[in-house]
Short mmCIF file of C-alpha atoms and ligand atoms in Angstrom, two decimals:
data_model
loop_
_atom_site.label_atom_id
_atom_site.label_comp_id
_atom_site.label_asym_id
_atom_site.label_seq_id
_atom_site.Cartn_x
_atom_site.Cartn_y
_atom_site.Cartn_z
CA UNK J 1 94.87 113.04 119.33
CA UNK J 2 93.14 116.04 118.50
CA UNK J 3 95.93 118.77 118.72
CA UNK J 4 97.64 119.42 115.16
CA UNK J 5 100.21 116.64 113.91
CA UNK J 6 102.40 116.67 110.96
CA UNK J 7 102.91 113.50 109.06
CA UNK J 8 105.79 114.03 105.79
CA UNK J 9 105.33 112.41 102.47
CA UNK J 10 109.22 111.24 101.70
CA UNK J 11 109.67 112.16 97.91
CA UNK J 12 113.48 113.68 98.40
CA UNK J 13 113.75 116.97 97.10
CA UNK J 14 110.08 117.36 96.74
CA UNK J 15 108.53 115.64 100.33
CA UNK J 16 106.03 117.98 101.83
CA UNK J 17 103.90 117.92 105.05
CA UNK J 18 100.52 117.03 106.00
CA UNK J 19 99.31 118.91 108.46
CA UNK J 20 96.10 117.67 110.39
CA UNK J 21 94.30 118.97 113.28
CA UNK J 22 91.08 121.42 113.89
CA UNK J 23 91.70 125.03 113.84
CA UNK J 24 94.16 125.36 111.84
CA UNK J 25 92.99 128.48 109.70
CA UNK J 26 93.22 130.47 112.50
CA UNK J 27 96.32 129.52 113.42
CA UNK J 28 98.90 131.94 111.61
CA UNK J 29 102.17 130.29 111.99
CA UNK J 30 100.44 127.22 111.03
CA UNK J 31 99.49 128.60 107.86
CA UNK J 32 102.89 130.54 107.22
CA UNK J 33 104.73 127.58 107.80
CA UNK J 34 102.89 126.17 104.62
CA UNK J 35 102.54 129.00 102.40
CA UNK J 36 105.74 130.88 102.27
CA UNK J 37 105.14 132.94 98.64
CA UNK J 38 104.43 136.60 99.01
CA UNK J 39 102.16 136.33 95.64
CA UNK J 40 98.88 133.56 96.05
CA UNK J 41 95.95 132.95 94.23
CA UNK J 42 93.29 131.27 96.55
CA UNK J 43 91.05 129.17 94.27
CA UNK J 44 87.95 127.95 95.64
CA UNK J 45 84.16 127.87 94.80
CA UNK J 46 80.94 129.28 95.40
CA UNK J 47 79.94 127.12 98.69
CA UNK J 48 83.29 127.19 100.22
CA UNK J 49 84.26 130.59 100.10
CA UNK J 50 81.69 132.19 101.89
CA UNK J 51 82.76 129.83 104.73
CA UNK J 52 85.89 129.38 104.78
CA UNK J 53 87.72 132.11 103.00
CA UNK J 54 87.76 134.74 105.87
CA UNK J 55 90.13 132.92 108.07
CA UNK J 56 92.21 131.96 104.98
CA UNK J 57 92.45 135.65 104.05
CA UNK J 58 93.11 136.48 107.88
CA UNK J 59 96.31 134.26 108.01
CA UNK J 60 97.68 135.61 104.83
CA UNK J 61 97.08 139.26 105.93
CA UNK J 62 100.49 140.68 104.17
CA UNK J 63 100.76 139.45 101.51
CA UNK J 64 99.56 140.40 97.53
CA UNK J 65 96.41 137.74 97.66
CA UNK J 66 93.90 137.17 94.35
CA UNK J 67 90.94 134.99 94.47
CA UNK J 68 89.53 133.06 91.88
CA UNK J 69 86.12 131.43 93.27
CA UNK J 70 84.89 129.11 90.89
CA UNK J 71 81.16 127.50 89.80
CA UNK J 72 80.45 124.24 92.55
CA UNK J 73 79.88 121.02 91.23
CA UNK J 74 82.02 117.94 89.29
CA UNK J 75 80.22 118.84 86.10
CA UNK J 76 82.46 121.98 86.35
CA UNK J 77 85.63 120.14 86.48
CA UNK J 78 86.98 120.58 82.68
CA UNK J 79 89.45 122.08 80.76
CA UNK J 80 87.47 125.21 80.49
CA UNK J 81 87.78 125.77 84.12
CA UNK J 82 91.47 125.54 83.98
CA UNK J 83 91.60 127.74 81.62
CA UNK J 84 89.58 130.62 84.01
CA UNK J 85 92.48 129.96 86.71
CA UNK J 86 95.02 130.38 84.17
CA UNK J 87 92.92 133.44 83.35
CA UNK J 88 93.02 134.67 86.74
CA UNK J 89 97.15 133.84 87.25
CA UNK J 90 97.73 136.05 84.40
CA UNK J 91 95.40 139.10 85.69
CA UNK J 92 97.05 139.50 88.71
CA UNK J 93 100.34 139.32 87.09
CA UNK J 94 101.57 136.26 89.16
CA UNK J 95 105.52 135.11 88.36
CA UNK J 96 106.99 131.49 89.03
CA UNK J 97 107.85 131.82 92.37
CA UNK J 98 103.42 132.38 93.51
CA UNK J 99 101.56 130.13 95.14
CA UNK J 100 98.15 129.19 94.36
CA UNK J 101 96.11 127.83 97.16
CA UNK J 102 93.13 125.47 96.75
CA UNK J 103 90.55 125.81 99.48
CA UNK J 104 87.99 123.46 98.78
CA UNK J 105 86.83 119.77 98.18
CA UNK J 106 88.62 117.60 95.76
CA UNK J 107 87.06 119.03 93.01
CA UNK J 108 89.05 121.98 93.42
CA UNK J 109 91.96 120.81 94.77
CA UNK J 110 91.96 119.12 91.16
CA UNK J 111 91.37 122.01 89.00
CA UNK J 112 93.83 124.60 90.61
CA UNK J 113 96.49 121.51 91.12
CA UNK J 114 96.62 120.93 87.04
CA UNK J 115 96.35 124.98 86.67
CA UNK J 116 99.47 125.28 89.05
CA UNK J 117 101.04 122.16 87.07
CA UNK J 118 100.74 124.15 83.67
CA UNK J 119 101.02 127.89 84.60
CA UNK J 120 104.64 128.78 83.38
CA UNK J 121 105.42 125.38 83.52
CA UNK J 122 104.67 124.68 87.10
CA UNK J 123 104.12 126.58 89.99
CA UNK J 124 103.68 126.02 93.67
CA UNK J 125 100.11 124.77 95.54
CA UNK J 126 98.88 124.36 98.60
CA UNK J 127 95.80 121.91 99.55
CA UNK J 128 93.85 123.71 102.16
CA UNK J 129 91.17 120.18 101.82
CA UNK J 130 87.99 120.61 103.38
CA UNK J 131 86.19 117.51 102.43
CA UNK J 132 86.12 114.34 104.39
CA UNK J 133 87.38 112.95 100.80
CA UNK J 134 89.53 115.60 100.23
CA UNK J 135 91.34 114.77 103.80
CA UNK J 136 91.86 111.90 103.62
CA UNK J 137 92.80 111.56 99.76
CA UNK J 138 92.87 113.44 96.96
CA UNK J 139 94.71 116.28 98.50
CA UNK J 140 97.36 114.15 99.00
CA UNK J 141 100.10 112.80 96.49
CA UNK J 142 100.03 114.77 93.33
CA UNK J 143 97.42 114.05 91.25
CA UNK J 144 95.64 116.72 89.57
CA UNK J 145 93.12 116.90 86.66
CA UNK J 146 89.99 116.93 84.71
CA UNK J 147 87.17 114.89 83.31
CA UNK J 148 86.43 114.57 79.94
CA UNK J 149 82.62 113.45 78.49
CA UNK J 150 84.48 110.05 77.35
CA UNK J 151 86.28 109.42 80.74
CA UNK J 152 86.74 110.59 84.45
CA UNK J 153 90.14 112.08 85.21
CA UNK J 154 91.53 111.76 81.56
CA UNK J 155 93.23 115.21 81.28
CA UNK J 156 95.88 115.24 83.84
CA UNK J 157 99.31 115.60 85.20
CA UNK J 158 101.49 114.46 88.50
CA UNK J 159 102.39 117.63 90.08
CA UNK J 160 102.90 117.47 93.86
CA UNK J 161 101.59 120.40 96.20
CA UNK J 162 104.67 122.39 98.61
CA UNK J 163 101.84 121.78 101.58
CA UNK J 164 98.78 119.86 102.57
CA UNK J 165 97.12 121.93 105.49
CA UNK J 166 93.89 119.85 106.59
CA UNK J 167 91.98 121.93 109.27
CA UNK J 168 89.54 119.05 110.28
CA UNK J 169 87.51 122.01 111.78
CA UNK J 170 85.68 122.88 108.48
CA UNK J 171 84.48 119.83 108.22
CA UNK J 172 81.50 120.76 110.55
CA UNK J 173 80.01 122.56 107.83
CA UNK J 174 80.07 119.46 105.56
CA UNK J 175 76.79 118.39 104.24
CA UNK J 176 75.69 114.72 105.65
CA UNK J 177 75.70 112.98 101.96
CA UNK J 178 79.36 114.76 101.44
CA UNK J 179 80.68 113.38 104.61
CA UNK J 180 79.62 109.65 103.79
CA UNK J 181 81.03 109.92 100.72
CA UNK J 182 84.05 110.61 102.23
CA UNK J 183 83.77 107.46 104.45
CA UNK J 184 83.79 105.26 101.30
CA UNK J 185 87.55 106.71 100.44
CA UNK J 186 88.33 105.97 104.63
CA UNK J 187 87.09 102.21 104.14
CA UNK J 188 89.42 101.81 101.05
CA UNK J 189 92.20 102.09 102.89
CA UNK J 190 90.87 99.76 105.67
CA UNK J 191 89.87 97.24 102.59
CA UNK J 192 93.72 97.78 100.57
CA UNK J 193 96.13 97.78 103.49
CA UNK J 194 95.43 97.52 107.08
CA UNK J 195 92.56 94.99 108.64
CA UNK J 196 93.46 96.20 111.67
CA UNK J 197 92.13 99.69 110.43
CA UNK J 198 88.98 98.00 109.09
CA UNK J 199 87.79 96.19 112.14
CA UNK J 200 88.60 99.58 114.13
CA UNK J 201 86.03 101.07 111.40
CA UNK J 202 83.00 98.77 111.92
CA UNK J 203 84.01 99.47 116.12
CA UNK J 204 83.66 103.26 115.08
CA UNK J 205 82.02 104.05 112.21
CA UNK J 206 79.26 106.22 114.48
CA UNK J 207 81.44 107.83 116.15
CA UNK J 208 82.66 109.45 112.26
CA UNK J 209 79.49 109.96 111.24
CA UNK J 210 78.77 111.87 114.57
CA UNK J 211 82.07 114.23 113.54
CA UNK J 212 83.57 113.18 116.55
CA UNK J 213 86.71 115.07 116.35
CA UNK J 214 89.79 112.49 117.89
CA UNK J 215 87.63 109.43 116.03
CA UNK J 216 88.09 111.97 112.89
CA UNK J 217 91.61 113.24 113.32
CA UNK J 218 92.74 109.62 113.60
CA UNK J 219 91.57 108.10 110.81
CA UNK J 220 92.31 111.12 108.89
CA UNK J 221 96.15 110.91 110.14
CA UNK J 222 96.12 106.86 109.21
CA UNK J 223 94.88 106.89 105.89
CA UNK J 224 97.16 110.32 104.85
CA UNK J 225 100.02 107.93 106.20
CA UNK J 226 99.09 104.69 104.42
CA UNK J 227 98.57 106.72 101.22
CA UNK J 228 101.52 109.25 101.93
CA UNK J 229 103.70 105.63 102.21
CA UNK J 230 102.37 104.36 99.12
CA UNK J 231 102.95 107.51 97.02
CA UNK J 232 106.57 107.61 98.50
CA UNK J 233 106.99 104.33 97.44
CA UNK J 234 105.14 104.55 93.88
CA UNK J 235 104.64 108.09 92.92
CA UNK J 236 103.83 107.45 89.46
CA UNK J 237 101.51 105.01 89.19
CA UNK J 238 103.67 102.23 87.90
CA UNK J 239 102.23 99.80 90.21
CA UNK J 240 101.75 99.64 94.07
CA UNK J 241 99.42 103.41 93.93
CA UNK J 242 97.10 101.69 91.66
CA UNK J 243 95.60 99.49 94.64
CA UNK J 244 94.31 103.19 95.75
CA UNK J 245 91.94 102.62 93.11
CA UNK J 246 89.95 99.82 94.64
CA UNK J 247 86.50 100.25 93.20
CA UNK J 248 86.89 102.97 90.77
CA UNK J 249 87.45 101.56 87.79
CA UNK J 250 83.60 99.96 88.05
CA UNK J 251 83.22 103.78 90.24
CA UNK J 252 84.00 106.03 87.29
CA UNK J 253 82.08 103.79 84.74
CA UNK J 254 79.13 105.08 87.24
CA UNK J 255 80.14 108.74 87.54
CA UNK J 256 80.49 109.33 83.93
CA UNK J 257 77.72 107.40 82.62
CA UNK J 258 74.84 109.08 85.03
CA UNK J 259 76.54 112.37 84.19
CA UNK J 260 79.36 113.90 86.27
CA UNK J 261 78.13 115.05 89.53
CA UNK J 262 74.83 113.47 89.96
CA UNK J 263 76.47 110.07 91.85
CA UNK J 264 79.05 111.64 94.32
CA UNK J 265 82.60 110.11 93.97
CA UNK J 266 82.61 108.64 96.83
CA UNK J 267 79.05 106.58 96.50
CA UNK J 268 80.54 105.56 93.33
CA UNK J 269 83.58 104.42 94.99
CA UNK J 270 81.56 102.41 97.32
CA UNK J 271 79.98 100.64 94.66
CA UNK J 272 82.97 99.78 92.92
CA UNK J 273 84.01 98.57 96.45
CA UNK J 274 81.13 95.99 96.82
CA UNK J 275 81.04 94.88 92.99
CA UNK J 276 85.40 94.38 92.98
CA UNK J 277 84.45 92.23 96.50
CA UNK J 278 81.60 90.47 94.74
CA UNK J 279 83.89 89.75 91.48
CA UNK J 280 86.87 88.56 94.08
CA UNK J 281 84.32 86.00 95.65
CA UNK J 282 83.37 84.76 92.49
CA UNK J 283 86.94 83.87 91.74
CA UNK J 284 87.49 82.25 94.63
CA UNK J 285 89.58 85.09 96.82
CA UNK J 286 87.70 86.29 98.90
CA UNK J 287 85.00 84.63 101.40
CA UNK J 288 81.40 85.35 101.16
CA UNK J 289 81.66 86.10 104.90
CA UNK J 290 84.00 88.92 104.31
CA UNK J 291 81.78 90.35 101.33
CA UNK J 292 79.23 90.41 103.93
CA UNK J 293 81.63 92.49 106.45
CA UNK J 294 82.16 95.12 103.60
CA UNK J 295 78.51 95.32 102.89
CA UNK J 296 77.79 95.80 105.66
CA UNK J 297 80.13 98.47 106.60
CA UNK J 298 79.64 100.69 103.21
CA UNK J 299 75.72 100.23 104.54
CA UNK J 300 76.16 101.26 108.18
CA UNK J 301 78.45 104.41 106.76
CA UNK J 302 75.08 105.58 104.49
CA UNK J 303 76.54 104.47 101.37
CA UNK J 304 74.23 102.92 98.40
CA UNK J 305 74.43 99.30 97.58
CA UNK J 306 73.60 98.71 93.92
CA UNK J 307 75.00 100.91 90.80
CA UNK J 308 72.34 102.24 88.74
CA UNK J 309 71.04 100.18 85.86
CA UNK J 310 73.62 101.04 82.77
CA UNK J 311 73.93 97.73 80.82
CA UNK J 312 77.00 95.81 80.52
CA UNK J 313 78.00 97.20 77.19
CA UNK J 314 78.32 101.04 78.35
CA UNK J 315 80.14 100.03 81.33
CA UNK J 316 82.52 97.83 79.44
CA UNK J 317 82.89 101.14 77.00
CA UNK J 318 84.15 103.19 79.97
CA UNK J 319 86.20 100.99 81.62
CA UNK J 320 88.14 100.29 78.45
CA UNK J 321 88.83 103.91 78.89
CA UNK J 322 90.14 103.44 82.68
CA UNK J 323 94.08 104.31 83.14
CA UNK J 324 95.01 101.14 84.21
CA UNK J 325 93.90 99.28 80.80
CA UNK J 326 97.27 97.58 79.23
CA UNK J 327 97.57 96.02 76.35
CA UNK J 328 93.70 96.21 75.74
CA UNK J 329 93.21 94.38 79.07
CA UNK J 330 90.87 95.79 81.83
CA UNK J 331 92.83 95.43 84.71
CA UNK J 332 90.97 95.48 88.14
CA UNK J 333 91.83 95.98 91.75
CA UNK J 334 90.78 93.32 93.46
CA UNK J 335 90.70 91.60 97.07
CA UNK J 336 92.65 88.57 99.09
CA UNK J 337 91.69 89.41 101.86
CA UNK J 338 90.16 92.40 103.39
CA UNK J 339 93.15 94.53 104.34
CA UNK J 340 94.99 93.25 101.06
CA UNK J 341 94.06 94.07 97.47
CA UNK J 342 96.06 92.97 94.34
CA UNK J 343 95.63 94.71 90.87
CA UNK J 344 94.96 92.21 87.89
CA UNK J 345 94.28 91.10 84.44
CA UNK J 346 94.24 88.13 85.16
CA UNK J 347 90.80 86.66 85.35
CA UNK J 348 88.15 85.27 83.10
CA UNK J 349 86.69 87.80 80.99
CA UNK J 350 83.28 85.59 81.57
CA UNK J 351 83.69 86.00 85.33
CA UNK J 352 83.24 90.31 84.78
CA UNK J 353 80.48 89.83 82.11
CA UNK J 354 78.27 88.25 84.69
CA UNK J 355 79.14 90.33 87.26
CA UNK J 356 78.20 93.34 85.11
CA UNK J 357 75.15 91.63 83.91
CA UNK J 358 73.86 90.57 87.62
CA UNK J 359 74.95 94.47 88.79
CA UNK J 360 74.24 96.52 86.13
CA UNK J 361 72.32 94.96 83.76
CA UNK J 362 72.67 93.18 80.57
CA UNK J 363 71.04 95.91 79.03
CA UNK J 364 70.57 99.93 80.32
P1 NAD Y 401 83.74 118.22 95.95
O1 NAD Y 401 85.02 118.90 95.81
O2 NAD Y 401 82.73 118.37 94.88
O3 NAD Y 401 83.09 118.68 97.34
C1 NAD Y 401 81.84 118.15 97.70
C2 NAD Y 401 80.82 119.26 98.00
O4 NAD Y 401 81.05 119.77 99.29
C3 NAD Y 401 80.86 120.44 97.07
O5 NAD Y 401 79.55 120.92 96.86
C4 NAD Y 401 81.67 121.45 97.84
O6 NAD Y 401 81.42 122.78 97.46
C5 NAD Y 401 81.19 121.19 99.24
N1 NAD Y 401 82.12 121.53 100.31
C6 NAD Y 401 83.45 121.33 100.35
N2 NAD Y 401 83.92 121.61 101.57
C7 NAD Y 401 82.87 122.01 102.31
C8 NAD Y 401 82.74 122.42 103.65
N3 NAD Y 401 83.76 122.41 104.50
N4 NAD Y 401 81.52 122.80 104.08
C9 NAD Y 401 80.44 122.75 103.25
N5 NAD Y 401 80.51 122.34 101.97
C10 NAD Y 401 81.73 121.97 101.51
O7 NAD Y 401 83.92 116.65 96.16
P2 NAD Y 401 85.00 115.78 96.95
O8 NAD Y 401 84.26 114.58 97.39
O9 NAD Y 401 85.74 116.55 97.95
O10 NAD Y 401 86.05 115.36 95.81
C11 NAD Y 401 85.66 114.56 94.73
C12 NAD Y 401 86.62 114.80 93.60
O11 NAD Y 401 87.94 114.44 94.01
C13 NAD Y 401 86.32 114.00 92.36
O12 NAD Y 401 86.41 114.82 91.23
C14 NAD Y 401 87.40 112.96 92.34
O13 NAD Y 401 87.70 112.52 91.04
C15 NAD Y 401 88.54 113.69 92.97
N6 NAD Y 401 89.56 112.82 93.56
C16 NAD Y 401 90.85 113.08 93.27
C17 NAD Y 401 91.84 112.32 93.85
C18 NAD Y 401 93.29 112.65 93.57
O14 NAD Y 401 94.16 111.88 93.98
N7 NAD Y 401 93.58 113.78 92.95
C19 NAD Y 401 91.52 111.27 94.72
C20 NAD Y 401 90.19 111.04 95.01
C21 NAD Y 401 89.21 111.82 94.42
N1 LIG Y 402 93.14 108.39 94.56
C1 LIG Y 402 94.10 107.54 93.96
C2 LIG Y 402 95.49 108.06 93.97
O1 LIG Y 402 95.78 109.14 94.43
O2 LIG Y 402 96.34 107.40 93.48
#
């Protein structure tokens, strides 16, 4: 399909819709239908606003709108920047019942998610996502947050948005590198839940790169739906959501340690993908054959191979920091099968030493 379609993430009291389709800034009652305050604070950055913000401001004509365009970049996504929403929230005088709006990549969907969670104790957002990432993930189930120098994501909180409003249209503006970043997050959900979905990926994985809009519309739609059914069914993390993490607990280690922003989340991701494949074939789960299907797929989609050279000791440093550590243990999402991941502590430790050494070194 590539009209508009609506999927609904169940959460009661709180579900919301996902709306997906291309041209959907233009489309007024589209946009009404999502943002119903009369008070909104659009945040959004320095690339996206020039070229997206018009049609934004369009739709909303009537209402009391304040902008807040923020610096571009990951390395910009701290508590300081929170703190410049907040800023701008209390400047234009907005009460409890505003909406801010976050036009942008997941970077900013981040930021002004956690600045909606804390201003007056919680406001409504909107994700306007234009990222392939953003589409297809992180606008999507409530997380919102930070980085801090010792740790990706660390400052946080679990505040779900009233809308998700994904015009695939702006994603023809998307830089190339940006886009196959994206496709790392779109093979996750291939690798965590659905083979089906995988094997459809290594049939179509051109036609996404060319922007092909039903081939990008549809996986859009099924991986908002796999993830919209696991955040229904686990919205807090206690178990189930964590398999969205396959490959970031190896993929943040990378992010923070080259400095945020200079690996893109997504190549990180990828990474992680092909090192928590590599470490499931060396415990026995997971055939070499299927290591070489996911290889070859992250390869194919433009995505890098090998993590950059930081020694085992740094990465074991900032994975002890990951979320999912408990009791001390470094748990890892890990693969069966491609199409089903499991999260676990339960491995030899010696089994991720040499995996780190043979990866990333056994010394930076
Ligand atoms: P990003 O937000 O940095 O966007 C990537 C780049 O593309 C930026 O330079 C941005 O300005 C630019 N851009 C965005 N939309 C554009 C468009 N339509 N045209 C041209 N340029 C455009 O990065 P991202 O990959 O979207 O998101 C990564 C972030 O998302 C990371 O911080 C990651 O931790 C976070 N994340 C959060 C969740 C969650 O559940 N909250 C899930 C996954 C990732
Ligand atoms: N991106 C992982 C999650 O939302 O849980």
């Amino acid at each position: 399909m590539t009209e508009a379609g609506t999927l609904t993430i169940d959460l009661g009291d709180r579900s919301y819709p996902i709306v997906i389709g291309p041209g959907l800034l233009a489309a007024r009652e589209r946009v009404d239908a999502c943002i119903r305050a009369r008070d909104v604070l659009v945040v959004s950055n320095q690339t996206v606003a020039p070229l997206w913000l018009a049609p934004l401001r369009a739709a909303l004509a009537g209402r009391r709108i304040s902008e807040c365009i923020l610096p571009d970049g990951e390395e910009h996504k701290t508590l300081a920047i929170v703190g410049r929403v907040l800023d701008a929230l209390v400047e234009a005088r907005m009460n409890r019942d505003c909406a801010v709006v976050a036009l942008g990549g997941g970077v900013v969907g981040d930021i002004a998610g956690f600045a909606a969670a804390c201003y007056q104790r919680g406001v409504d957002y909107v994700q306007v996502p234009t990222t392939l990432l953003a589409q297809v993930d992180s606008s999507v189930g409530g997380k919102t947050g930070v980085n801090h120098p010792g740790g990706k994501n660390l400052i946080g909180a679990f505040h779900q948005p009233v809308a998700v409003l994904s015009d695939t249209g702006t994603l023809d503006t998307l830089p190339e590198r940006e886009l196959r970043a994206g496709l790392a997050e779109v093979i996750k959900y291939g690798l965590i839940r659905d083979a089906g979905f995988f094997a459809w990926l290594e049939e179509h994985i051109e036609d996404l790169l060319a922007r092909e809009p039903a081939a990008l519309v549809y996986a859009i739609r099924l991986c908002c739906a796999c993830k919209a059914a696991i955040v229904a069914r686990d919205e807090h993390e206690r178990g189930e959501r964590a398999l969205l993490n396959l490959g970031h607990t190896f993929g943040h280690a990378i992010e923070a340690a080259a400095g945020y922003g200079s690996w893109l989340h997504g190549e990180a991701v990828a990474v992680g993908m092909t090192m928590a494949a590599e470490m499931s074939a060396r415990l026995g789960w997971l055939g070499r054959r299927d290591v070489g299907r996911i290889r070859a797929l992250l390869q194919r989609a433009g995505l890098p191979p090998d993590p950059p050279r930081l020694g085992r000791a740094r990465a074991l440093e900032l994975m002890r920091m990951d979320k999912k550590v408990a009791s001390g243990r470094i748990r890892l999402v890990l693969l069966e099968a491609i199409g089903r991941a499991t999260l676990t502590g339960d491995y030899p430790p010696a089994v991720l030493d040499s995996l780190l050494e043979d990866t990333v070194g056994k010394v930076a």
